[in-house]
PDB file of C-alpha atoms in Angstrom:
ATOM      1  CA  MET A   1      -7.153   5.823  -6.465  1.00 95.00           C
ATOM      2  CA  LYS A   2      -8.530   4.549  -9.884  1.00 97.00           C
ATOM      3  CA  VAL A   3     -10.074   1.405  -9.809  1.00 97.00           C
ATOM      4  CA  LEU A   4     -11.425  -1.210 -12.448  1.00 97.00           C
ATOM      5  CA  LEU A   5     -13.534  -3.995 -11.349  1.00 97.00           C
ATOM      6  CA  ASP A   6     -13.735  -7.228 -13.144  1.00 95.00           C
ATOM      7  CA  SER A   7     -17.171  -8.749 -14.386  1.00 93.00           C
ATOM      8  CA  SER A   8     -16.551 -11.053 -11.927  1.00 94.00           C
ATOM      9  CA  ILE A   9     -17.049  -8.540  -9.015  1.00 96.00           C
ATOM     10  CA  SER A  10     -20.457  -7.377  -8.870  1.00 96.00           C
ATOM     11  CA  SER A  11     -21.507  -4.019  -9.513  1.00 96.00           C
ATOM     12  CA  SER A  12     -23.020  -3.428  -5.745  1.00 96.00           C
ATOM     13  CA  LEU A  13     -19.236  -2.306  -5.162  1.00 97.00           C
ATOM     14  CA  ILE A  14     -19.302   0.914  -7.110  1.00 97.00           C
ATOM     15  CA  ALA A  15     -20.932   2.815  -5.501  1.00 97.00           C
ATOM     16  CA  PRO A  16     -19.440   2.407  -1.982  1.00 98.00           C
ATOM     17  CA  LEU A  17     -16.027   2.766  -4.087  1.00 98.00           C
ATOM     18  CA  VAL A  18     -17.384   5.836  -5.138  1.00 98.00           C
ATOM     19  CA  ALA A  19     -18.375   7.203  -2.107  1.00 97.00           C
ATOM     20  CA  ALA A  20     -15.197   6.658  -0.527  1.00 97.00           C
ATOM     21  CA  ARG A  21     -13.930   9.128  -3.365  1.00 97.00           C
ATOM     22  CA  HIS A  22     -12.402   6.399  -6.028  1.00 97.00           C
ATOM     23  CA  ASP A  23     -12.662   6.383  -9.267  1.00 97.00           C
ATOM     24  CA  VAL A  24     -14.494   3.200 -10.700  1.00 97.00           C
ATOM     25  CA  ASP A  25     -14.940   1.734 -14.185  1.00 96.00           C
ATOM     26  CA  TRP A  26     -16.569  -1.713 -14.144  1.00 96.00           C
ATOM     27  CA  VAL A  27     -16.055  -4.129 -17.156  1.00 95.00           C
ATOM     28  CA  GLY A  28     -19.540  -5.251 -16.749  1.00 91.00           C
ATOM     29  CA  ARG A  29     -20.483  -2.035 -18.371  1.00 91.00           C
ATOM     30  CA  TRP A  30     -18.463  -2.569 -21.493  1.00 91.00           C
ATOM     31  CA  PRO A  31     -20.040  -2.581 -24.602  1.00 88.00           C
ATOM     32  CA  GLY A  32     -19.890  -5.897 -26.050  1.00 82.00           C
ATOM     33  CA  GLY A  33     -19.105  -7.650 -22.243  1.00 77.00           C
ATOM     34  CA  ASP A  34     -15.698  -8.617 -20.869  1.00 80.00           C
ATOM     35  CA  PRO A  35     -13.057  -8.845 -23.542  1.00 81.00           C
ATOM     36  CA  GLY A  36     -11.059 -10.976 -21.971  1.00 83.00           C
ATOM     37  CA  ASP A  37      -8.192 -10.759 -18.928  1.00 86.00           C
ATOM     38  CA  ALA A  38      -5.339  -9.934 -21.073  1.00 85.00           C
ATOM     39  CA  LEU A  39      -7.630  -7.011 -22.434  1.00 90.00           C
ATOM     40  CA  VAL A  40      -9.258  -6.362 -19.169  1.00 91.00           C
ATOM     41  CA  LEU A  41      -5.189  -5.931 -17.508  1.00 89.00           C
ATOM     42  CA  ASP A  42      -4.131  -3.921 -20.815  1.00 89.00           C
ATOM     43  CA  THR A  43      -7.211  -1.322 -19.765  1.00 92.00           C
ATOM     44  CA  ALA A  44      -6.256  -1.315 -16.036  1.00 92.00           C
ATOM     45  CA  ILE A  45      -2.729  -0.262 -17.187  1.00 90.00           C
ATOM     46  CA  ALA A  46      -3.402   2.423 -19.748  1.00 92.00           C
ATOM     47  CA  GLN A  47      -6.124   3.489 -17.197  1.00 93.00           C
ATOM     48  CA  ARG A  48      -3.357   3.635 -14.068  1.00 94.00           C
ATOM     49  CA  ALA A  49      -6.092   1.609 -12.132  1.00 96.00           C
ATOM     50  CA  ALA A  50      -5.931  -0.893  -9.407  1.00 96.00           C
ATOM     51  CA  LEU A  51      -7.730  -3.951 -10.563  1.00 96.00           C
ATOM     52  CA  ILE A  52     -10.406  -5.771  -8.066  1.00 97.00           C
ATOM     53  CA  THR A  53     -11.101  -9.336  -9.052  1.00 95.00           C
ATOM     54  CA  LEU A  54     -12.337 -13.040  -7.941  1.00 94.00           C
ATOM     55  CA  ASP A  55     -10.457 -14.432 -10.473  1.00 90.00           C
ATOM     56  CA  ARG A  56      -6.923 -15.712  -9.471  1.00 85.00           C
ATOM     57  CA  ASP A  57      -5.963 -15.929 -13.425  1.00 84.00           C
ATOM     58  CA  PHE A  58      -5.180 -12.194 -13.273  1.00 80.00           C
ATOM     59  CA  GLY A  59      -2.443 -13.096 -10.559  1.00 76.00           C
ATOM     60  CA  GLU A  60      -1.216 -16.254 -12.581  1.00 74.00           C
ATOM     61  CA  LEU A  61      -1.052 -13.875 -15.502  1.00 73.00           C
ATOM     62  CA  ALA A  62       1.324 -11.362 -13.779  1.00 71.00           C
ATOM     63  CA  VAL A  63       2.936 -13.434 -11.674  1.00 67.00           C
ATOM     64  CA  LEU A  64       4.294 -16.357 -14.337  1.00 63.00           C
ATOM     65  CA  ASN A  65       4.078 -14.294 -17.454  1.00 63.00           C
ATOM     66  CA  GLU A  66       5.259 -11.271 -15.737  1.00 67.00           C
ATOM     67  CA  THR A  67       2.622  -9.187 -17.295  1.00 65.00           C
ATOM     68  CA  ARG A  68       2.729  -5.594 -16.420  1.00 74.00           C
ATOM     69  CA  HIS A  69       0.072  -4.790 -14.213  1.00 80.00           C
ATOM     70  CA  SER A  70      -0.712  -1.498 -12.096  1.00 84.00           C
ATOM     71  CA  GLY A  71      -1.955  -3.390  -8.687  1.00 92.00           C
ATOM     72  CA  ILE A  72      -4.129  -6.071  -8.433  1.00 93.00           C
ATOM     73  CA  ILE A  73      -6.971  -7.032  -5.354  1.00 96.00           C
ATOM     74  CA  ARG A  74      -8.254 -10.215  -5.295  1.00 95.00           C
ATOM     75  CA  VAL A  75     -11.181 -11.128  -3.200  1.00 97.00           C
ATOM     76  CA  VAL A  76     -11.195 -14.984  -2.223  1.00 96.00           C
ATOM     77  CA  ASP A  77     -13.892 -15.911   0.077  1.00 97.00           C
ATOM     78  CA  VAL A  78     -15.187 -12.846   1.341  1.00 97.00           C
ATOM     79  CA  ARG A  79     -19.173 -12.604   1.661  1.00 97.00           C
ATOM     80  CA  LEU A  80     -20.837 -10.028  -1.215  1.00 96.00           C
ATOM     81  CA  ARG A  81     -22.239  -7.821   1.630  1.00 96.00           C
ATOM     82  CA  ASP A  82     -18.508  -7.507   2.979  1.00 97.00           C
ATOM     83  CA  GLN A  83     -16.666  -7.090  -0.187  1.00 97.00           C
ATOM     84  CA  ALA A  84     -17.050  -3.051  -0.199  1.00 97.00           C
ATOM     85  CA  VAL A  85     -15.944  -2.763   2.874  1.00 96.00           C
ATOM     86  CA  ARG A  86     -12.591  -5.054   2.833  1.00 97.00           C
ATOM     87  CA  CYS A  87     -11.782  -3.485  -0.487  1.00 97.00           C
ATOM     88  CA  ILE A  88     -12.483   0.257   0.477  1.00 97.00           C
ATOM     89  CA  GLU A  89      -9.763  -0.911   3.870  1.00 96.00           C
ATOM     90  CA  VAL A  90      -7.146  -2.166   1.176  1.00 97.00           C
ATOM     91  CA  LEU A  91      -7.357   0.721  -0.739  1.00 97.00           C
ATOM     92  CA  ALA A  92      -6.624   3.216   1.881  1.00 96.00           C
ATOM     93  CA  ASN A  93      -4.063   1.158   3.419  1.00 96.00           C
ATOM     94  CA  HIS A  94      -2.217  -0.294   0.669  1.00 95.00           C
ATOM     95  CA  GLU A  95      -2.486   2.402  -2.079  1.00 94.00           C
ATOM     96  CA  ALA A  96       1.509   2.659  -2.381  1.00 93.00           C
ATOM     97  CA  GLU A  97       2.172  -0.575  -2.379  1.00 94.00           C
ATOM     98  CA  LEU A  98      -0.643  -1.235  -5.270  1.00 94.00           C
ATOM     99  CA  LEU A  99       0.578   1.688  -7.461  1.00 90.00           C
ATOM    100  CA  ALA A 100       4.101  -0.198  -7.059  1.00 91.00           C
ATOM    101  CA  GLY A 101       2.216  -3.072  -8.585  1.00 90.00           C
ATOM    102  CA  ALA A 102       1.572  -5.342  -5.667  1.00 92.00           C
ATOM    103  CA  ILE A 103      -0.975  -8.237  -5.511  1.00 91.00           C
ATOM    104  CA  ILE A 104      -2.910  -7.926  -2.694  1.00 95.00           C
ATOM    105  CA  THR A 105      -4.823 -10.836  -1.413  1.00 95.00           C
ATOM    106  CA  VAL A 106      -8.039 -10.241   0.525  1.00 97.00           C
ATOM    107  CA  GLU A 107      -9.862 -13.111   2.476  1.00 97.00           C
ATOM    108  CA  PRO A 108     -12.088 -13.291   4.997  1.00 95.00           C
ATOM    109  CA  LEU A 109      -9.462 -12.881   8.205  1.00 94.00           C
ATOM    110  CA  ARG A 110      -6.316 -11.800   6.485  1.00 95.00           C
ATOM    111  CA  VAL A 111      -4.769  -9.382   3.668  1.00 97.00           C
ATOM    112  CA  ARG A 112      -1.689 -11.331   2.125  1.00 96.00           C
ATOM    113  CA  ILE A 113       0.661  -8.928  -0.006  1.00 95.00           C
ATOM    114  CA  ARG A 114       2.856  -9.582  -2.801  1.00 92.00           C
ATOM    115  CA  PRO A 115       5.031  -6.708  -3.370  1.00 91.00           C
ATOM    116  CA  GLY A 116       5.263  -5.531  -6.970  1.00 83.00           C
ATOM    117  CA  THR A 117       8.651  -5.509  -8.425  1.00 68.00           C
TER     118      THR A 117
END
């Protein structure tokens, strides 16, 4: 699956996600740095990529502003050393929901799914 990592996500997630056969882009590599949430979300849509972030603003854009997206995974309070494993699990188990525009919140002990519309 195509995945776009927000700049809030550590680059240490890139290698494990690639090893799990995901096509990964990371905002932290972009020339000029992070261009802002709206452009990051637009890029994820253009790439047909699920966005992985620590930032709640993307969910707010998607829900409150009804901004189009191609799936969002928000990681909340998960230790850095566990983030890659948790994201790989979510991508493996919820790919269909993400492709349908779900917003998935990954917490240390649970996963919450807000289905796409």
